[in-house]
Amino acid sequence: MPMWLWLWFAIIAIVKISNGLSGVVLQNKSLVEHTIMNKVTGLLLFILPLTLAIIKLKYSAILVCATATFAAIQEGHFIRRCIED
């Protein structure tokens, strides 16, 4: 796998971990948002290995990583908005 893909994975993981930590620190409970985008990301991750024979990983990974990045940012927004309300 290309190095840029590993870096993108790491950035998504850091955002997801910070989302979890901010929920625990600010509300003293684990907040996991099951948003539609998180479900779409899971579906894309499930389909990804099935597409490797047709589409190169560097192309299909861009779609999956972009969706996962948006889902992680959206999840953080929802967690922080819930905390403020």
PDB file of C-alpha atoms in Angstrom:
ATOM      1  CA  MET A   1       0.000   0.000   0.000  1.00  0.00           C
ATOM      2  CA  PRO A   2       1.230   3.502  -0.711  1.00  0.00           C
ATOM      3  CA  MET A   3       2.530   5.636   2.157  1.00  0.00           C
ATOM      4  CA  TRP A   4      -0.098   8.339   1.603  1.00  0.00           C
ATOM      5  CA  LEU A   5      -2.795   5.751   2.269  1.00  0.00           C
ATOM      6  CA  TRP A   6      -1.217   4.768   5.603  1.00  0.00           C
ATOM      7  CA  LEU A   7      -1.045   8.435   6.560  1.00  0.00           C
ATOM      8  CA  TRP A   8      -4.695   8.934   5.650  1.00  0.00           C
ATOM      9  CA  PHE A   9      -5.616   5.896   7.803  1.00  0.00           C
ATOM     10  CA  ALA A  10      -3.654   7.397  10.695  1.00  0.00           C
ATOM     11  CA  ILE A  11      -5.385  10.772  10.377  1.00  0.00           C
ATOM     12  CA  ILE A  12      -8.821   9.129  10.377  1.00  0.00           C
ATOM     13  CA  ALA A  13      -7.852   7.060  13.420  1.00  0.00           C
ATOM     14  CA  ILE A  14      -6.619  10.156  15.264  1.00  0.00           C
ATOM     15  CA  VAL A  15      -9.884  11.994  14.546  1.00  0.00           C
ATOM     16  CA  LYS A  16     -11.968   8.983  15.697  1.00  0.00           C
ATOM     17  CA  ILE A  17      -9.902   8.606  18.886  1.00  0.00           C
ATOM     18  CA  SER A  18     -10.181  12.318  19.663  1.00  0.00           C
ATOM     19  CA  ASN A  19     -13.957  12.087  19.136  1.00  0.00           C
ATOM     20  CA  GLY A  20     -14.163   9.263  21.641  1.00  0.00           C
ATOM     21  CA  LEU A  21     -11.930  11.009  24.148  1.00  0.00           C
ATOM     22  CA  SER A  22     -13.834  14.287  23.894  1.00  0.00           C
ATOM     23  CA  GLY A  23     -17.091  12.463  24.627  1.00  0.00           C
ATOM     24  CA  VAL A  24     -15.591  10.694  27.640  1.00  0.00           C
ATOM     25  CA  VAL A  25     -13.892  13.804  29.023  1.00  0.00           C
ATOM     26  CA  LEU A  26     -16.777  16.215  28.533  1.00  0.00           C
ATOM     27  CA  GLN A  27     -19.726  13.961  29.411  1.00  0.00           C
ATOM     28  CA  ASN A  28     -18.083  11.183  31.414  1.00  0.00           C
ATOM     29  CA  LYS A  29     -19.533   8.541  29.090  1.00  0.00           C
ATOM     30  CA  SER A  30     -18.621   6.904  25.838  1.00  0.00           C
ATOM     31  CA  LEU A  31     -20.412   8.523  22.931  1.00  0.00           C
ATOM     32  CA  VAL A  32     -20.493   6.548  19.706  1.00  0.00           C
ATOM     33  CA  GLU A  33     -22.618   8.094  17.014  1.00  0.00           C
ATOM     34  CA  HIS A  34     -24.141   5.586  14.585  1.00  0.00           C
ATOM     35  CA  THR A  35     -24.661   8.055  11.775  1.00  0.00           C
ATOM     36  CA  ILE A  36     -25.682   7.180   8.259  1.00  0.00           C
ATOM     37  CA  MET A  37     -22.208   8.139   7.017  1.00  0.00           C
ATOM     38  CA  ASN A  38     -20.599   5.716   9.493  1.00  0.00           C
ATOM     39  CA  LYS A  39     -22.846   2.983   8.098  1.00  0.00           C
ATOM     40  CA  VAL A  40     -21.996   3.961   4.513  1.00  0.00           C
ATOM     41  CA  THR A  41     -18.306   3.819   5.401  1.00  0.00           C
ATOM     42  CA  GLY A  42     -18.775   0.347   6.867  1.00  0.00           C
ATOM     43  CA  LEU A  43     -20.551  -0.790   3.705  1.00  0.00           C
ATOM     44  CA  LEU A  44     -17.762   0.605   1.524  1.00  0.00           C
ATOM     45  CA  LEU A  45     -15.152  -1.126   3.695  1.00  0.00           C
ATOM     46  CA  PHE A  46     -17.072  -4.379   3.273  1.00  0.00           C
ATOM     47  CA  ILE A  47     -17.263  -3.972  -0.505  1.00  0.00           C
ATOM     48  CA  LEU A  48     -13.632  -2.818  -0.914  1.00  0.00           C
ATOM     49  CA  PRO A  49     -12.006  -6.289  -1.033  1.00  0.00           C
ATOM     50  CA  LEU A  50     -14.592  -7.426  -3.581  1.00  0.00           C
ATOM     51  CA  THR A  51     -13.622  -4.612  -5.963  1.00  0.00           C
ATOM     52  CA  LEU A  52      -9.861  -5.176  -5.898  1.00  0.00           C
ATOM     53  CA  ALA A  53      -9.998  -7.444  -8.942  1.00  0.00           C
ATOM     54  CA  ILE A  54     -11.714  -4.690 -10.941  1.00  0.00           C
ATOM     55  CA  ILE A  55     -10.417  -1.387  -9.525  1.00  0.00           C
ATOM     56  CA  LYS A  56      -6.908  -0.657  -8.293  1.00  0.00           C
ATOM     57  CA  LEU A  57      -6.597  -0.103  -4.544  1.00  0.00           C
ATOM     58  CA  LYS A  58      -5.210   3.413  -4.914  1.00  0.00           C
ATOM     59  CA  TYR A  59      -8.407   4.493  -6.700  1.00  0.00           C
ATOM     60  CA  SER A  60     -11.002   2.683  -4.613  1.00  0.00           C
ATOM     61  CA  ALA A  61      -9.240   3.639  -1.368  1.00  0.00           C
ATOM     62  CA  ILE A  62      -9.668   7.316  -2.184  1.00  0.00           C
ATOM     63  CA  LEU A  63     -13.458   6.931  -2.150  1.00  0.00           C
ATOM     64  CA  VAL A  64     -13.445   4.880   1.055  1.00  0.00           C
ATOM     65  CA  CYS A  65     -11.007   7.183   2.861  1.00  0.00           C
ATOM     66  CA  ALA A  66     -12.844  10.328   1.779  1.00  0.00           C
ATOM     67  CA  THR A  67     -16.107   8.864   3.060  1.00  0.00           C
ATOM     68  CA  ALA A  68     -14.473   7.761   6.321  1.00  0.00           C
ATOM     69  CA  THR A  69     -12.918  11.204   6.793  1.00  0.00           C
ATOM     70  CA  PHE A  70     -16.262  12.916   6.303  1.00  0.00           C
ATOM     71  CA  ALA A  71     -17.954  10.428   8.655  1.00  0.00           C
ATOM     72  CA  ALA A  72     -15.321  11.002  11.368  1.00  0.00           C
ATOM     73  CA  ILE A  73     -15.608  14.786  11.111  1.00  0.00           C
ATOM     74  CA  GLN A  74     -19.405  14.573  11.127  1.00  0.00           C
ATOM     75  CA  GLU A  75     -19.321  12.289  14.166  1.00  0.00           C
ATOM     76  CA  GLY A  76     -17.121  14.789  16.017  1.00  0.00           C
ATOM     77  CA  HIS A  77     -19.490  17.585  15.108  1.00  0.00           C
ATOM     78  CA  PHE A  78     -22.486  15.630  16.418  1.00  0.00           C
ATOM     79  CA  ILE A  79     -20.672  14.718  19.649  1.00  0.00           C
ATOM     80  CA  ARG A  80     -19.649  18.308  20.324  1.00  0.00           C
ATOM     81  CA  ARG A  81     -23.079  19.659  19.370  1.00  0.00           C
ATOM     82  CA  CYS A  82     -24.723  17.165  21.733  1.00  0.00           C
ATOM     83  CA  ILE A  83     -22.379  18.264  24.518  1.00  0.00           C
ATOM     84  CA  GLU A  84     -23.205  21.928  24.006  1.00  0.00           C
ATOM     85  CA  ASP A  85     -26.993  21.345  24.086  1.00  0.00           C
TER      86      ASP A  85
END
